[in-house]
Short mmCIF file of C-alpha atoms and ligand atoms in Angstrom, two decimals:
data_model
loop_
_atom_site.label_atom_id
_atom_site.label_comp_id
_atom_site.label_asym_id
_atom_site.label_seq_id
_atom_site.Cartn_x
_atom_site.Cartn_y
_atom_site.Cartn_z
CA UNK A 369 23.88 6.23 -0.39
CA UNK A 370 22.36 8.17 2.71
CA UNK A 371 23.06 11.74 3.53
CA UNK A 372 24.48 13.48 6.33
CA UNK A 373 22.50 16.53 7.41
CA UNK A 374 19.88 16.67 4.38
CA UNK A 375 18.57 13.48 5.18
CA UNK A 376 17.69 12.05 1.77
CA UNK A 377 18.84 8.68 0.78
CA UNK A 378 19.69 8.18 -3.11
CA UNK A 379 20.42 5.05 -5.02
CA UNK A 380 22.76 4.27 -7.81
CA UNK A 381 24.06 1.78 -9.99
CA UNK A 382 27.55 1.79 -12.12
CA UNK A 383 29.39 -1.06 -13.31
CA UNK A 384 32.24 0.44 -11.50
CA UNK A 385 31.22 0.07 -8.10
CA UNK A 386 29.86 -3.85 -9.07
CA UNK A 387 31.82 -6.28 -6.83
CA UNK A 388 34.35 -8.37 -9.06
CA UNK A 389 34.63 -11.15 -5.89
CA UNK A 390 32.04 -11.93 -3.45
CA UNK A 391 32.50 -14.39 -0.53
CA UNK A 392 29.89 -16.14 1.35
CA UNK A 393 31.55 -17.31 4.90
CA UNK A 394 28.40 -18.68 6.74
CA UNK A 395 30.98 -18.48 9.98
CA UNK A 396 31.76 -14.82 9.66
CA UNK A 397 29.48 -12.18 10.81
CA UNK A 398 27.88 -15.49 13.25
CA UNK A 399 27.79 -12.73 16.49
CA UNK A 400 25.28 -10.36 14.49
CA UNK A 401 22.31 -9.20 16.24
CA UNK A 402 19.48 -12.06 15.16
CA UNK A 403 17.56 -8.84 14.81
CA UNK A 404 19.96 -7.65 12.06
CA UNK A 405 20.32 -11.12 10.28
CA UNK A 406 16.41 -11.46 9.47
CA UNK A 407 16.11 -8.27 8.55
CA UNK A 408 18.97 -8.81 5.96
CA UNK A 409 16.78 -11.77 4.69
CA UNK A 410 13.70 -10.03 4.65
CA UNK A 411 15.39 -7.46 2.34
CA UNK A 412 16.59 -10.14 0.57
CA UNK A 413 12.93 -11.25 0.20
CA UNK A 414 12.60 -7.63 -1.08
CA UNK A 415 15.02 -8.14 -3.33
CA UNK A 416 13.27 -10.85 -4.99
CA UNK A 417 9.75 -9.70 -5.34
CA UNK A 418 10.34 -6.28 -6.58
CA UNK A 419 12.44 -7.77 -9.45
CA UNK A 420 9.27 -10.39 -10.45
CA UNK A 421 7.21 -7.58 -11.20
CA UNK A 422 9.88 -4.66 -12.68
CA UNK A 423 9.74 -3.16 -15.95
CA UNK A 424 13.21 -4.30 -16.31
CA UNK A 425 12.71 -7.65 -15.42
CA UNK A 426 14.39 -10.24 -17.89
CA UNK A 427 14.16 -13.97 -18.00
CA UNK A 428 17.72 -13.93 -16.35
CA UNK A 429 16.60 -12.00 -13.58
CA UNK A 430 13.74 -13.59 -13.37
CA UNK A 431 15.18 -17.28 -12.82
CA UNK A 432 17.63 -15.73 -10.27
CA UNK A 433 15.03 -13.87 -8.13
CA UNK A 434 13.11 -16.97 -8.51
CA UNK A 435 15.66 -19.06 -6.86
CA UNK A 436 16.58 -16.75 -4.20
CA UNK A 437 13.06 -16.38 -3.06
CA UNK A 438 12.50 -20.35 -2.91
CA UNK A 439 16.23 -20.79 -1.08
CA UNK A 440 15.22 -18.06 1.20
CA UNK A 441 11.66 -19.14 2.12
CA UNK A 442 12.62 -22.84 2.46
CA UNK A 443 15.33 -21.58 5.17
CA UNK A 444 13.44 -18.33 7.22
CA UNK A 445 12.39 -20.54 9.77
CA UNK A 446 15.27 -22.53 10.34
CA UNK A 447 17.26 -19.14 10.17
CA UNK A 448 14.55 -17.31 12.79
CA UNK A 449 14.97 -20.60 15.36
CA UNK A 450 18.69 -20.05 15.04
CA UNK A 451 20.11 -16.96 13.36
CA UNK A 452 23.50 -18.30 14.01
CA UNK A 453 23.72 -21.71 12.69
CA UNK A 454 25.98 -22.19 9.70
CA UNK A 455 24.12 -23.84 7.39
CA UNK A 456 21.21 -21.64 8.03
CA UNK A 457 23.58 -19.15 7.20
CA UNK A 458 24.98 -20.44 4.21
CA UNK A 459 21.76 -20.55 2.53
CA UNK A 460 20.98 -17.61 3.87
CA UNK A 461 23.83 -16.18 2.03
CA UNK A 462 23.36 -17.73 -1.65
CA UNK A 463 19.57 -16.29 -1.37
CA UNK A 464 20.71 -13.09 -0.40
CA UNK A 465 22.98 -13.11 -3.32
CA UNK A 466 20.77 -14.21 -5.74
CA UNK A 467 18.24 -11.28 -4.46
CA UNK A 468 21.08 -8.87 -5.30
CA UNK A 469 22.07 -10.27 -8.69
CA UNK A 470 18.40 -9.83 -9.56
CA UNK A 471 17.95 -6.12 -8.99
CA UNK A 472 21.26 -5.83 -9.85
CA UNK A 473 19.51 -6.74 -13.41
CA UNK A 474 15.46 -5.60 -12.70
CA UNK A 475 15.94 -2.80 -10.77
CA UNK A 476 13.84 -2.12 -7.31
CA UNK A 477 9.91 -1.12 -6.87
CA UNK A 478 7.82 1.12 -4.47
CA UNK A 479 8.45 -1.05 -1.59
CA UNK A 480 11.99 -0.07 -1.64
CA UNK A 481 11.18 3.46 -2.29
CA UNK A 482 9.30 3.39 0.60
CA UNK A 483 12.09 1.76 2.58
CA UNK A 484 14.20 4.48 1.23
CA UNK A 485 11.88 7.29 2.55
CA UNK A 486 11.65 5.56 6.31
CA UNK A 487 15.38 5.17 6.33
CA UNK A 488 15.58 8.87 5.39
CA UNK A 489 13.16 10.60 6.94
CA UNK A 490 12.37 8.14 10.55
CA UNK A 491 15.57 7.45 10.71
CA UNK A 492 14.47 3.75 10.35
CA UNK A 493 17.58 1.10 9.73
CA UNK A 494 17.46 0.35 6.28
CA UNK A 495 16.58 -4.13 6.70
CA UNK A 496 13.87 -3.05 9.82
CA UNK A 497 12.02 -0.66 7.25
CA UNK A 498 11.94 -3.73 4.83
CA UNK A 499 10.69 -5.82 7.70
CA UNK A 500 8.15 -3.98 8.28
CA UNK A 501 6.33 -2.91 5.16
CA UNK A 502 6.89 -5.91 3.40
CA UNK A 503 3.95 -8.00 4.02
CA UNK A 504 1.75 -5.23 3.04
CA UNK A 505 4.01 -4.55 -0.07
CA UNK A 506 3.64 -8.11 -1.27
CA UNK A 507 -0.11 -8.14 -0.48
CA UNK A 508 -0.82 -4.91 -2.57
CA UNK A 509 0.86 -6.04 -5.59
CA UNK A 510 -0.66 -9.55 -5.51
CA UNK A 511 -4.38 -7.32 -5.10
CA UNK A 512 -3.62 -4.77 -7.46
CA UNK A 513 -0.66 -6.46 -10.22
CA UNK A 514 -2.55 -7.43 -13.37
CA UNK A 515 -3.98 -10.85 -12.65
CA UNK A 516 -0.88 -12.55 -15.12
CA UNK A 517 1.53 -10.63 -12.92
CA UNK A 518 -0.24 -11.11 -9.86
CA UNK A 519 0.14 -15.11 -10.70
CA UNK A 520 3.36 -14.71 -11.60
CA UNK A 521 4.52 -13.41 -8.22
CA UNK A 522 2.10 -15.66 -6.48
CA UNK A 523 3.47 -18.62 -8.24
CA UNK A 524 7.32 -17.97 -6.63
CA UNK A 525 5.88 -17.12 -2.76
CA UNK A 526 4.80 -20.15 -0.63
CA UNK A 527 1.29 -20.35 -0.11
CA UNK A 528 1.73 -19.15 3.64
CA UNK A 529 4.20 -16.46 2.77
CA UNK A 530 2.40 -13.50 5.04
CA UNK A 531 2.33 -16.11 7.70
CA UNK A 532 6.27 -17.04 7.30
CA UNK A 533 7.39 -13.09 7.25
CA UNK A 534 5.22 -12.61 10.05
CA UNK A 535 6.69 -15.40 12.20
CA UNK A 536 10.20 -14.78 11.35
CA UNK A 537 10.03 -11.07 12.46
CA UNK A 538 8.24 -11.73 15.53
CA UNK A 539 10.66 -14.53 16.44
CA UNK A 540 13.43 -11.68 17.29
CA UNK A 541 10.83 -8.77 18.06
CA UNK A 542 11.09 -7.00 15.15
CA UNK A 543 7.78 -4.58 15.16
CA UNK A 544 4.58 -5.87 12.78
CA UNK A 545 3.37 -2.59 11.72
CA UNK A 546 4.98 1.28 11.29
CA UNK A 547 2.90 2.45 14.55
CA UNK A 548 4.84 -0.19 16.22
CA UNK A 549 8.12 0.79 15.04
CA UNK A 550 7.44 4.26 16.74
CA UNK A 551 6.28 6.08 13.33
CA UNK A 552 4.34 9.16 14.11
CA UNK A 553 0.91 8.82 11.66
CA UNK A 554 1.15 12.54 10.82
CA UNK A 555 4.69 11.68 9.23
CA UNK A 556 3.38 9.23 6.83
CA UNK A 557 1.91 12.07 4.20
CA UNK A 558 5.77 13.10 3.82
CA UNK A 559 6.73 9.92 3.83
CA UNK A 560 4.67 9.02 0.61
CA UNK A 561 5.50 11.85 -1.04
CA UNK A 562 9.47 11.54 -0.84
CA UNK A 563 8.64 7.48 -1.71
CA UNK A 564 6.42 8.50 -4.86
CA UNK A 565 9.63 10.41 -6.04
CA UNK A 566 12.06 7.74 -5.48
CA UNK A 567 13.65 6.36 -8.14
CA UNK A 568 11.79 2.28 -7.66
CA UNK A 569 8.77 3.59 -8.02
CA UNK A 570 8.98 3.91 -11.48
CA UNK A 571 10.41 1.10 -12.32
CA UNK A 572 7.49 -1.12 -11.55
CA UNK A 573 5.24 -2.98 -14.54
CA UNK A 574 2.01 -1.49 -13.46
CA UNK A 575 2.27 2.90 -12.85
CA UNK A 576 2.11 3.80 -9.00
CA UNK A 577 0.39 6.94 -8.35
CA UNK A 578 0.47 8.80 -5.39
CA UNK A 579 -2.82 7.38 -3.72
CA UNK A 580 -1.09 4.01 -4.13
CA UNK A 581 2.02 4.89 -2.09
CA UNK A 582 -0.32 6.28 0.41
CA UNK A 583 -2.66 3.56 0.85
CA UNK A 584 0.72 0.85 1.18
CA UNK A 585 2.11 3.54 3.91
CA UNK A 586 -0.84 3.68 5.51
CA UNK A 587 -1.57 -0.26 5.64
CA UNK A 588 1.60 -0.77 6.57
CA UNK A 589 1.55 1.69 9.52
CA UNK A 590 -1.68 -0.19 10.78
CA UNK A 591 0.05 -3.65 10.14
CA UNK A 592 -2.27 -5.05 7.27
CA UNK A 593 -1.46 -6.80 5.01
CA UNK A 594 -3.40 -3.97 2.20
CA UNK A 595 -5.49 -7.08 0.06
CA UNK A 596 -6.99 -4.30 -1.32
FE1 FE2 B 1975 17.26 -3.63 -0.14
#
């Protein structure tokens, strides 16, 4: 939930507003901006990773964000060549989900508190913040994850995976890095702060501290990957 004039952006989760029905039509929503679609599976991606290496992870969430990350992989090229074909689509769909039955279950991490903090402070559409960051997300936690948890997420990305987010974002101009997206450097010390408070950021395995937050923000801003 994002708000109006005090620009803060808060998540929540009740039963209550859990969808009883969802339905996956690979020919509606075919018109979307190609822009919009793989930045909806790059969240997706999102999705997946932060619930491998949550606190609140569970072997059911784990098997789901397992699967969605393989479905959506296997099908990010196919779906950057054509971001309208149907079956593209369709599998599309089922990943994305699977990525939302898992943190339905695990809960987010830092990269979406960091997502949360560009959407509310930059102003930055909520699947282009994902796009951005996340190949610098993924690459921190596989340098800095425990090495069991850092094989555990390694184990359910493809070997090329910086290489395949890369390509897919670039194949409908989405910008590699935070400088490219038009983020002003001297925002990014508010930016980690309001990120370090969010919510994700404590739900992760391994405890974030502040210096963390800024050294992701600030790798993602010059477009590295952070293997650091
Ligand atoms: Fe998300």
């Amino acid at each position: 939930m994002r708000g109006g004039t005090e620009r803060f952006t808060r998540s929540f989760r009740d039963d209550a507003v859990a969808p009883s029905l969802v339905v996956l039509d690979p020919l509606a929503g075919r018109e979307q901006d190609p822009r919009s679609t793989i930045a909806s599976a790059l969240n997706a991606i999102a999705h997946g990773v932060d619930a491998i290496y949550s606190r609140h992870r569970s072997p059911f969430s784990d098997a789901v964000a397992t699967e969605s990350l393989r479905t959506m992989f296997r099908v990010l090229p196919a779906l950057a060549r054509a971001p309208d074909d149907p079956l593209a689509r369709t599998d599309a769909q089922w990943a994305s989900l699977l990525g939302g039955i898992a943190i339905r279950h695990a809960y987010v991490g830092v990269h979406h508190a960091i997502a949360h903090a560009l959407v509310s402070h930059a102003g930055v559409p909520h699947g282009i913040a994902h796009a951005v960051t996340l190949p610098t997300t993924i690459g921190w936690h596989l340098a800095r994850l425990p090495a069991t948890e850092s094989t555990r997420l390694a184990d359910r990305l493809p070997v090329d995976w910086e290489q395949a987010l890369r390509a897919a974002a670039a194949a409908v101009n989405l910008p590699p890095s935070l400088r490219e997206a038009g983020i002003d450097h001297n925002a990014l010390g508010a930016l980690a702060e309001d990120a370090f408070h969010d919510r994700g950021t404590g739900n992760e395995i391994m405890t974030i501290s502040r210096e963390d937050v800024s050294t992701i923000l600030a790798d993602a801003w010059s477009g590295h990957a952070s293997h650091r």
